[in-house]
Amino acid sequence: MGNSADDKDLVARALAGDRDAFGVLVDRYAAQARRVARAVLGDPDDADDAAQDGFLSALVKLAQYDARRPFGPWLMRIVANAATDRRRRRNVRRAEPLDPSLVGGGPRPDTAAMRSELGERLRTALGELPERRRTAVVLFDVEGYSHAEIAGILGIPEGTVRSEVFHARRRLRTLLADWKEQVP
Amino acid sequence: MRDTQPFDHRPDPELGAALRAALEPRDDHAAFVARVMAQYERAQTLPPIPTLDVLASWFRPGIAAAAAAFIAGLLFGRGVLTPAPASIEAAMAPVEGTGLAALVTAQDPPDASVVFASLVEQH
């Protein structure tokens, strides 16, 4: 997560029309936004589209940002909403639920060899979790947001976030432990 | 990896690192940033508050619905709240014995007891 005071300064400059300031914010949060979008969508290309939608939506809504609050959760809420919106549209288009095989981005000969087996398993396991659950665990364990911040990002009660993270971890930790037993 | 504690407040570094690696974008970071920034100008031309468009689309139906509701309320109010006009006979009819009619129709000045009686009857 970025430096809070620095973020606010960058937001103020971006609001004043400073393109470079917005560019720094994009650079700072791009990886995080892409991971969060991928947790929601599975497919990396869709995730990048959603992350881009999120950044551009944030740019349009920048005047609505409350500078008394940290910028990261505000941005991640927009990114998560953009990803959820894209997933809904994709599901309507396909008229079928998320295919867990898509979580790895589908068979791509050029990159498949680069992916670790554990990564594939984790992506598949994530894809089998409910959307809110997998987003919550990624925001908590990967991005380091607090339960309260995730509650704000996902628009759900803090207790529900704790429960979602707990259940997601139970599934993913089991998978991780099994994998470690198999690895010599 | 730490034991699973219900509602643990701390991130799990091992699980977090594994998930991070699994979700790490394939493409170049700089390429993605450039791709977003390429849309910067276009995004700034988007209407800042599209909600206004939504509200504008509801303006005419809203006005029509408000007018219909106002007229319906007016008719209902007039029908329910306005008392039916009483006939002069009904208004003048005494409730019991000598009363308001005797007082009004008498040729001579009223007797004090009649006035008093009519007042008592009214209450």
mmCIF file of C-alpha atoms in Angstrom:
data_model
loop_
_atom_site.group_PDB
_atom_site.id
_atom_site.type_symbol
_atom_site.label_atom_id
_atom_site.label_comp_id
_atom_site.label_asym_id
_atom_site.label_seq_id
_atom_site.Cartn_x
_atom_site.Cartn_y
_atom_site.Cartn_z
ATOM 1 C CA MET A 1 0.000 0.000 0.000
ATOM 2 C CA GLY A 2 1.211 3.484 -0.737
ATOM 3 C CA ASN A 3 2.182 6.187 1.683
ATOM 4 C CA SER A 4 -1.030 7.775 2.853
ATOM 5 C CA ALA A 5 0.111 11.394 3.031
ATOM 6 C CA ASP A 6 1.907 11.071 -0.270
ATOM 7 C CA ASP A 7 -1.182 9.515 -1.831
ATOM 8 C CA LYS A 8 -3.296 12.468 -0.733
ATOM 9 C CA ASP A 9 -0.832 14.905 -2.216
ATOM 10 C CA LEU A 10 -0.845 12.970 -5.481
ATOM 11 C CA VAL A 11 -4.638 12.881 -5.514
ATOM 12 C CA ALA A 12 -4.791 16.632 -4.949
ATOM 13 C CA ARG A 13 -2.398 17.202 -7.825
ATOM 14 C CA ALA A 14 -4.264 14.771 -10.080
ATOM 15 C CA LEU A 15 -7.486 16.583 -9.268
ATOM 16 C CA ALA A 16 -5.849 19.805 -10.362
ATOM 17 C CA GLY A 17 -5.124 18.182 -13.722
ATOM 18 C CA ASP A 18 -1.602 16.888 -13.119
ATOM 19 C CA ARG A 19 -1.357 13.897 -15.449
ATOM 20 C CA ASP A 20 1.957 12.743 -14.008
ATOM 21 C CA ALA A 21 0.557 12.647 -10.479
ATOM 22 C CA PHE A 22 -2.192 10.326 -11.621
ATOM 23 C CA GLY A 23 0.443 8.275 -13.417
ATOM 24 C CA VAL A 24 2.346 7.812 -10.159
ATOM 25 C CA LEU A 25 -0.840 6.594 -8.466
ATOM 26 C CA VAL A 26 -1.460 4.130 -11.294
ATOM 27 C CA ASP A 27 2.129 2.914 -11.090
ATOM 28 C CA ARG A 28 1.888 2.563 -7.322
ATOM 29 C CA TYR A 29 -1.375 0.610 -7.247
ATOM 30 C CA ALA A 30 -1.294 -1.220 -10.591
ATOM 31 C CA ALA A 31 0.009 -4.540 -9.277
ATOM 32 C CA GLN A 32 -2.405 -4.538 -6.370
ATOM 33 C CA ALA A 33 -5.375 -3.614 -8.557
ATOM 34 C CA ARG A 34 -4.520 -6.322 -11.087
ATOM 35 C CA ARG A 35 -4.234 -8.978 -8.366
ATOM 36 C CA VAL A 36 -7.518 -7.973 -6.759
ATOM 37 C CA ALA A 37 -9.261 -7.946 -10.140
ATOM 38 C CA ARG A 38 -7.778 -11.331 -10.927
ATOM 39 C CA ALA A 39 -9.026 -12.700 -7.608
ATOM 40 C CA VAL A 40 -12.509 -11.685 -8.683
ATOM 41 C CA LEU A 41 -12.335 -12.637 -12.336
ATOM 42 C CA GLY A 42 -9.766 -15.392 -12.621
ATOM 43 C CA ASP A 43 -8.860 -14.680 -16.193
ATOM 44 C CA PRO A 44 -5.773 -12.387 -16.289
ATOM 45 C CA ASP A 45 -6.815 -10.532 -19.440
ATOM 46 C CA ASP A 46 -10.268 -9.787 -18.057
ATOM 47 C CA ALA A 47 -8.603 -8.782 -14.805
ATOM 48 C CA ASP A 48 -6.363 -6.259 -16.548
ATOM 49 C CA ASP A 49 -9.356 -4.814 -18.381
ATOM 50 C CA ALA A 50 -11.202 -4.497 -15.096
ATOM 51 C CA ALA A 51 -8.201 -2.939 -13.342
ATOM 52 C CA GLN A 52 -7.936 -0.409 -16.160
ATOM 53 C CA ASP A 53 -11.671 0.331 -15.902
ATOM 54 C CA GLY A 54 -11.164 0.814 -12.175
ATOM 55 C CA PHE A 55 -8.341 3.313 -12.590
ATOM 56 C CA LEU A 56 -10.202 5.329 -15.205
ATOM 57 C CA SER A 57 -13.371 5.268 -13.132
ATOM 58 C CA ALA A 58 -11.351 6.468 -10.145
ATOM 59 C CA LEU A 59 -9.971 9.307 -12.254
ATOM 60 C CA VAL A 60 -13.486 10.413 -13.160
ATOM 61 C CA LYS A 61 -14.646 10.133 -9.545
ATOM 62 C CA LEU A 62 -11.531 11.614 -7.975
ATOM 63 C CA ALA A 63 -13.438 14.666 -6.707
ATOM 64 C CA GLN A 64 -15.591 12.331 -4.639
ATOM 65 C CA TYR A 65 -12.605 10.892 -2.757
ATOM 66 C CA ASP A 66 -12.571 11.844 0.918
ATOM 67 C CA ALA A 67 -8.984 12.882 1.654
ATOM 68 C CA ARG A 68 -9.449 12.108 5.356
ATOM 69 C CA ARG A 69 -9.504 8.412 4.485
ATOM 70 C CA PRO A 70 -6.736 6.256 2.988
ATOM 71 C CA PHE A 71 -6.674 6.177 -0.789
ATOM 72 C CA GLY A 72 -5.935 2.459 -1.252
ATOM 73 C CA PRO A 73 -9.217 1.051 0.081
ATOM 74 C CA TRP A 74 -11.177 3.684 -1.869
ATOM 75 C CA LEU A 75 -9.425 2.709 -5.079
ATOM 76 C CA MET A 76 -9.704 -1.020 -4.404
ATOM 77 C CA ARG A 77 -13.425 -0.673 -3.873
ATOM 78 C CA ILE A 78 -13.736 0.852 -7.331
ATOM 79 C CA VAL A 79 -11.501 -1.824 -8.851
ATOM 80 C CA ALA A 80 -13.396 -4.650 -7.124
ATOM 81 C CA ASN A 81 -16.697 -3.176 -8.319
ATOM 82 C CA ALA A 82 -15.353 -2.875 -11.853
ATOM 83 C CA ALA A 83 -14.233 -6.508 -11.730
ATOM 84 C CA THR A 84 -17.546 -7.688 -10.304
ATOM 85 C CA ASP A 85 -19.410 -5.724 -12.950
ATOM 86 C CA ARG A 86 -17.269 -7.231 -15.692
ATOM 87 C CA ARG A 87 -17.793 -10.703 -14.284
ATOM 88 C CA ARG A 88 -21.551 -10.238 -14.255
ATOM 89 C CA ARG A 89 -21.521 -9.093 -17.844
ATOM 90 C CA ARG A 90 -19.274 -12.002 -18.782
ATOM 91 C CA ASN A 91 -21.565 -14.489 -17.049
ATOM 92 C CA VAL A 92 -24.585 -13.049 -18.796
ATOM 93 C CA ARG A 93 -22.739 -13.303 -22.078
ATOM 94 C CA ARG A 94 -21.743 -16.892 -21.432
ATOM 95 C CA ALA A 95 -24.878 -17.773 -19.438
ATOM 96 C CA GLU A 96 -22.859 -20.104 -17.256
ATOM 97 C CA PRO A 97 -20.921 -19.862 -13.967
ATOM 98 C CA LEU A 98 -17.197 -19.172 -13.727
ATOM 99 C CA ASP A 99 -15.234 -22.088 -15.103
ATOM 100 C CA PRO A 100 -12.447 -22.893 -12.626
ATOM 101 C CA SER A 101 -10.129 -23.670 -15.540
ATOM 102 C CA LEU A 102 -10.349 -19.992 -16.456
ATOM 103 C CA VAL A 103 -8.735 -19.061 -13.170
ATOM 104 C CA GLY A 104 -5.355 -19.800 -14.651
ATOM 105 C CA GLY A 105 -6.234 -17.880 -17.754
ATOM 106 C CA GLY A 106 -6.992 -21.013 -19.767
ATOM 107 C CA PRO A 107 -4.459 -23.036 -21.654
ATOM 108 C CA ARG A 108 -1.860 -20.627 -23.009
ATOM 109 C CA PRO A 109 1.095 -22.483 -24.405
ATOM 110 C CA ASP A 110 3.351 -19.439 -24.253
ATOM 111 C CA THR A 111 2.993 -18.989 -20.504
ATOM 112 C CA ALA A 112 1.692 -22.278 -19.149
ATOM 113 C CA ALA A 113 5.156 -23.629 -18.621
ATOM 114 C CA MET A 114 6.053 -20.621 -16.510
ATOM 115 C CA ARG A 115 3.358 -21.229 -13.967
ATOM 116 C CA SER A 116 4.134 -23.279 -10.960
ATOM 117 C CA GLU A 117 1.985 -26.200 -10.029
ATOM 118 C CA LEU A 118 1.173 -24.598 -6.721
ATOM 119 C CA GLY A 119 0.092 -21.414 -8.427
ATOM 120 C CA GLU A 120 -2.245 -23.393 -10.660
ATOM 121 C CA ARG A 121 -3.714 -25.208 -7.712
ATOM 122 C CA LEU A 122 -4.198 -22.032 -5.743
ATOM 123 C CA ARG A 123 -5.861 -20.283 -8.663
ATOM 124 C CA THR A 124 -8.165 -23.237 -9.151
ATOM 125 C CA ALA A 125 -8.978 -23.339 -5.447
ATOM 126 C CA LEU A 126 -9.620 -19.604 -5.448
ATOM 127 C CA GLY A 127 -11.932 -19.986 -8.422
ATOM 128 C CA GLU A 128 -13.973 -22.540 -6.531
ATOM 129 C CA LEU A 129 -14.518 -20.163 -3.609
ATOM 130 C CA PRO A 130 -17.406 -17.702 -3.649
ATOM 131 C CA GLU A 131 -16.360 -14.390 -5.157
ATOM 132 C CA ARG A 132 -16.643 -12.413 -1.938
ATOM 133 C CA ARG A 133 -14.639 -15.014 -0.033
ATOM 134 C CA ARG A 134 -11.717 -15.100 -2.434
ATOM 135 C CA THR A 135 -11.629 -11.318 -2.726
ATOM 136 C CA ALA A 136 -11.632 -10.961 1.048
ATOM 137 C CA VAL A 137 -8.741 -13.375 1.586
ATOM 138 C CA VAL A 138 -6.651 -11.753 -1.133
ATOM 139 C CA LEU A 139 -7.256 -8.283 0.274
ATOM 140 C CA PHE A 140 -6.339 -9.509 3.757
ATOM 141 C CA ASP A 141 -3.439 -11.921 3.260
ATOM 142 C CA VAL A 142 -1.944 -10.572 0.034
ATOM 143 C CA GLU A 143 -2.669 -6.849 0.137
ATOM 144 C CA GLY A 144 -2.563 -6.407 3.910
ATOM 145 C CA TYR A 145 -5.816 -4.544 4.393
ATOM 146 C CA SER A 146 -7.548 -4.727 7.764
ATOM 147 C CA HIS A 147 -10.904 -6.378 8.280
ATOM 148 C CA ALA A 148 -12.478 -2.946 8.690
ATOM 149 C CA GLU A 149 -10.955 -1.689 5.447
ATOM 150 C CA ILE A 150 -12.091 -4.795 3.577
ATOM 151 C CA ALA A 151 -15.571 -4.322 5.001
ATOM 152 C CA GLY A 152 -15.535 -0.851 3.445
ATOM 153 C CA ILE A 153 -14.170 -2.134 0.147
ATOM 154 C CA LEU A 154 -16.693 -4.951 -0.204
ATOM 155 C CA GLY A 155 -19.585 -3.121 1.446
ATOM 156 C CA ILE A 156 -20.243 -5.877 3.978
ATOM 157 C CA PRO A 157 -20.099 -6.023 7.811
ATOM 158 C CA GLU A 158 -16.696 -6.508 9.418
ATOM 159 C CA GLY A 159 -17.844 -9.739 11.060
ATOM 160 C CA THR A 160 -18.734 -11.144 7.668
ATOM 161 C CA VAL A 161 -15.255 -10.274 6.411
ATOM 162 C CA ARG A 162 -13.701 -12.200 9.313
ATOM 163 C CA SER A 163 -15.882 -15.174 8.550
ATOM 164 C CA GLU A 164 -15.108 -15.080 4.822
ATOM 165 C CA VAL A 165 -11.356 -14.835 5.439
ATOM 166 C CA PHE A 166 -11.520 -17.673 7.951
ATOM 167 C CA HIS A 167 -13.334 -20.037 5.591
ATOM 168 C CA ALA A 168 -11.139 -19.134 2.627
ATOM 169 C CA ARG A 169 -7.985 -19.683 4.653
ATOM 170 C CA ARG A 170 -9.174 -23.047 5.877
ATOM 171 C CA ARG A 171 -9.580 -24.234 2.294
ATOM 172 C CA LEU A 172 -6.374 -22.678 0.977
ATOM 173 C CA ARG A 173 -4.220 -23.736 3.912
ATOM 174 C CA THR A 174 -5.334 -27.328 3.484
ATOM 175 C CA LEU A 175 -4.330 -27.147 -0.160
ATOM 176 C CA LEU A 176 -1.004 -25.570 0.719
ATOM 177 C CA ALA A 177 -0.275 -28.195 3.383
ATOM 178 C CA ASP A 178 -1.116 -31.039 0.979
ATOM 179 C CA TRP A 179 1.177 -29.575 -1.619
ATOM 180 C CA LYS A 180 4.041 -29.233 0.882
ATOM 181 C CA GLU A 181 3.659 -32.883 1.820
ATOM 182 C CA GLN A 182 3.956 -33.884 -1.822
ATOM 183 C CA VAL A 183 6.997 -31.745 -2.498
ATOM 184 C CA PRO A 184 10.213 -33.601 -1.527
ATOM 185 C CA MET B 1 2.211 -21.171 8.264
ATOM 186 C CA ARG B 2 0.463 -20.426 11.534
ATOM 187 C CA ASP B 3 -2.338 -22.532 12.925
ATOM 188 C CA THR B 4 -5.765 -21.568 11.811
ATOM 189 C CA GLN B 5 -7.205 -19.277 14.429
ATOM 190 C CA PRO B 6 -10.806 -18.256 13.912
ATOM 191 C CA PHE B 7 -10.926 -14.623 12.828
ATOM 192 C CA ASP B 8 -7.171 -14.126 13.094
ATOM 193 C CA HIS B 9 -6.331 -10.427 12.961
ATOM 194 C CA ARG B 10 -2.928 -10.892 11.338
ATOM 195 C CA PRO B 11 -2.195 -11.726 7.724
ATOM 196 C CA ASP B 12 -0.655 -15.133 7.055
ATOM 197 C CA PRO B 13 2.706 -14.377 5.380
ATOM 198 C CA GLU B 14 3.143 -17.818 3.838
ATOM 199 C CA LEU B 15 -0.347 -18.057 2.409
ATOM 200 C CA GLY B 16 -0.139 -14.424 1.341
ATOM 201 C CA ALA B 17 3.122 -14.990 -0.534
ATOM 202 C CA ALA B 18 1.759 -18.087 -2.267
ATOM 203 C CA LEU B 19 -1.405 -16.280 -3.300
ATOM 204 C CA ARG B 20 0.557 -13.252 -4.439
ATOM 205 C CA ALA B 21 2.716 -15.436 -6.670
ATOM 206 C CA ALA B 22 -0.372 -17.175 -8.031
ATOM 207 C CA LEU B 23 -2.117 -13.896 -8.847
ATOM 208 C CA GLU B 24 0.908 -11.984 -10.088
ATOM 209 C CA PRO B 25 0.172 -10.442 -13.495
ATOM 210 C CA ARG B 26 1.948 -12.032 -16.410
ATOM 211 C CA ASP B 27 2.560 -8.920 -18.419
ATOM 212 C CA ASP B 28 4.968 -6.108 -17.920
ATOM 213 C CA HIS B 29 4.004 -3.661 -15.201
ATOM 214 C CA ALA B 30 5.136 -0.651 -17.209
ATOM 215 C CA ALA B 31 3.089 -1.788 -20.206
ATOM 216 C CA PHE B 32 -0.038 -1.895 -18.081
ATOM 217 C CA VAL B 33 0.598 1.567 -16.642
ATOM 218 C CA ALA B 34 1.167 2.913 -20.151
ATOM 219 C CA ARG B 35 -2.057 1.269 -21.305
ATOM 220 C CA VAL B 36 -4.048 2.968 -18.546
ATOM 221 C CA MET B 37 -2.396 6.334 -19.125
ATOM 222 C CA ALA B 38 -3.136 6.071 -22.839
ATOM 223 C CA GLN B 39 -6.808 6.357 -21.858
ATOM 224 C CA TYR B 40 -6.213 9.365 -19.576
ATOM 225 C CA GLU B 41 -7.491 12.042 -21.945
ATOM 226 C CA ARG B 42 -10.482 9.994 -23.042
ATOM 227 C CA ALA B 43 -11.469 9.345 -19.426
ATOM 228 C CA GLN B 44 -11.345 13.035 -18.632
ATOM 229 C CA THR B 45 -13.895 13.765 -21.340
ATOM 230 C CA LEU B 46 -16.379 11.361 -19.777
ATOM 231 C CA PRO B 47 -19.261 13.051 -17.986
ATOM 232 C CA PRO B 48 -18.205 13.434 -14.372
ATOM 233 C CA ILE B 49 -21.641 12.767 -12.939
ATOM 234 C CA PRO B 50 -23.566 10.359 -15.153
ATOM 235 C CA THR B 51 -26.161 10.230 -12.380
ATOM 236 C CA LEU B 52 -27.522 13.483 -13.784
ATOM 237 C CA ASP B 53 -28.377 11.696 -17.002
ATOM 238 C CA VAL B 54 -30.291 9.086 -15.064
ATOM 239 C CA LEU B 55 -32.153 11.773 -13.144
ATOM 240 C CA ALA B 56 -32.891 13.670 -16.354
ATOM 241 C CA SER B 57 -34.417 10.583 -17.919
ATOM 242 C CA TRP B 58 -36.769 10.356 -14.953
ATOM 243 C CA PHE B 59 -37.758 14.033 -15.052
ATOM 244 C CA ARG B 60 -40.863 13.860 -17.266
ATOM 245 C CA PRO B 61 -42.296 10.644 -15.785
ATOM 246 C CA GLY B 62 -41.595 12.085 -12.353
ATOM 247 C CA ILE B 63 -43.458 15.307 -13.098
ATOM 248 C CA ALA B 64 -46.423 13.357 -14.523
ATOM 249 C CA ALA B 65 -46.526 11.037 -11.510
ATOM 250 C CA ALA B 66 -46.333 13.981 -9.098
ATOM 251 C CA ALA B 67 -49.181 15.792 -10.924
ATOM 252 C CA ALA B 68 -51.336 12.669 -10.903
ATOM 253 C CA ALA B 69 -50.674 12.134 -7.216
ATOM 254 C CA PHE B 70 -51.513 15.768 -6.473
ATOM 255 C CA ILE B 71 -54.833 15.617 -8.350
ATOM 256 C CA ALA B 72 -55.759 12.308 -6.732
ATOM 257 C CA GLY B 73 -54.953 13.699 -3.307
ATOM 258 C CA LEU B 74 -56.960 16.828 -3.995
ATOM 259 C CA LEU B 75 -60.025 14.844 -5.062
ATOM 260 C CA PHE B 76 -59.700 12.484 -2.151
ATOM 261 C CA GLY B 77 -59.324 15.345 0.298
ATOM 262 C CA ARG B 78 -62.349 17.158 -1.018
ATOM 263 C CA GLY B 79 -64.450 14.015 -0.901
ATOM 264 C CA VAL B 80 -63.468 12.877 2.554
ATOM 265 C CA LEU B 81 -62.623 15.957 4.556
ATOM 266 C CA THR B 82 -65.330 18.432 3.433
ATOM 267 C CA PRO B 83 -68.601 17.859 5.387
ATOM 268 C CA ALA B 84 -71.804 17.559 3.403
ATOM 269 C CA PRO B 85 -73.796 20.826 3.461
ATOM 270 C CA ALA B 86 -76.721 20.659 5.879
ATOM 271 C CA SER B 87 -80.165 21.933 4.882
ATOM 272 C CA ILE B 88 -81.519 25.016 6.615
ATOM 273 C CA GLU B 89 -84.248 22.887 8.153
ATOM 274 C CA ALA B 90 -81.758 20.525 9.639
ATOM 275 C CA ALA B 91 -79.686 23.387 10.929
ATOM 276 C CA MET B 92 -82.684 24.999 12.546
ATOM 277 C CA ALA B 93 -84.185 21.838 13.997
ATOM 278 C CA PRO B 94 -83.951 21.700 17.789
ATOM 279 C CA VAL B 95 -82.134 18.830 19.311
ATOM 280 C CA GLU B 96 -84.662 18.586 22.077
ATOM 281 C CA GLY B 97 -87.602 20.856 23.047
ATOM 282 C CA THR B 98 -87.323 24.589 22.456
ATOM 283 C CA GLY B 99 -83.978 25.550 21.143
ATOM 284 C CA LEU B 100 -82.304 27.495 18.389
ATOM 285 C CA ALA B 101 -85.382 27.526 16.095
ATOM 286 C CA ALA B 102 -87.552 29.057 18.796
ATOM 287 C CA LEU B 103 -84.926 31.625 19.497
ATOM 288 C CA VAL B 104 -84.508 32.678 15.859
ATOM 289 C CA THR B 105 -88.130 32.638 14.766
ATOM 290 C CA ALA B 106 -89.660 34.377 17.796
ATOM 291 C CA GLN B 107 -91.288 37.791 17.181
ATOM 292 C CA ASP B 108 -90.556 39.066 20.656
ATOM 293 C CA PRO B 109 -87.217 39.444 22.341
ATOM 294 C CA PRO B 110 -86.206 36.095 23.739
ATOM 295 C CA ASP B 111 -86.646 35.161 27.278
ATOM 296 C CA ALA B 112 -83.421 34.714 29.125
ATOM 297 C CA SER B 113 -84.310 31.140 29.973
ATOM 298 C CA VAL B 114 -84.763 30.323 26.273
ATOM 299 C CA VAL B 115 -81.354 31.757 25.473
ATOM 300 C CA PHE B 116 -79.822 29.870 28.338
ATOM 301 C CA ALA B 117 -81.598 26.660 27.327
ATOM 302 C CA SER B 118 -80.384 26.930 23.726
ATOM 303 C CA LEU B 119 -76.816 27.447 24.890
ATOM 304 C CA VAL B 120 -76.997 24.461 27.191
ATOM 305 C CA GLU B 121 -78.456 22.308 24.396
ATOM 306 C CA GLN B 122 -75.620 23.266 22.073
ATOM 307 C CA HIS B 123 -73.097 21.974 24.582
#
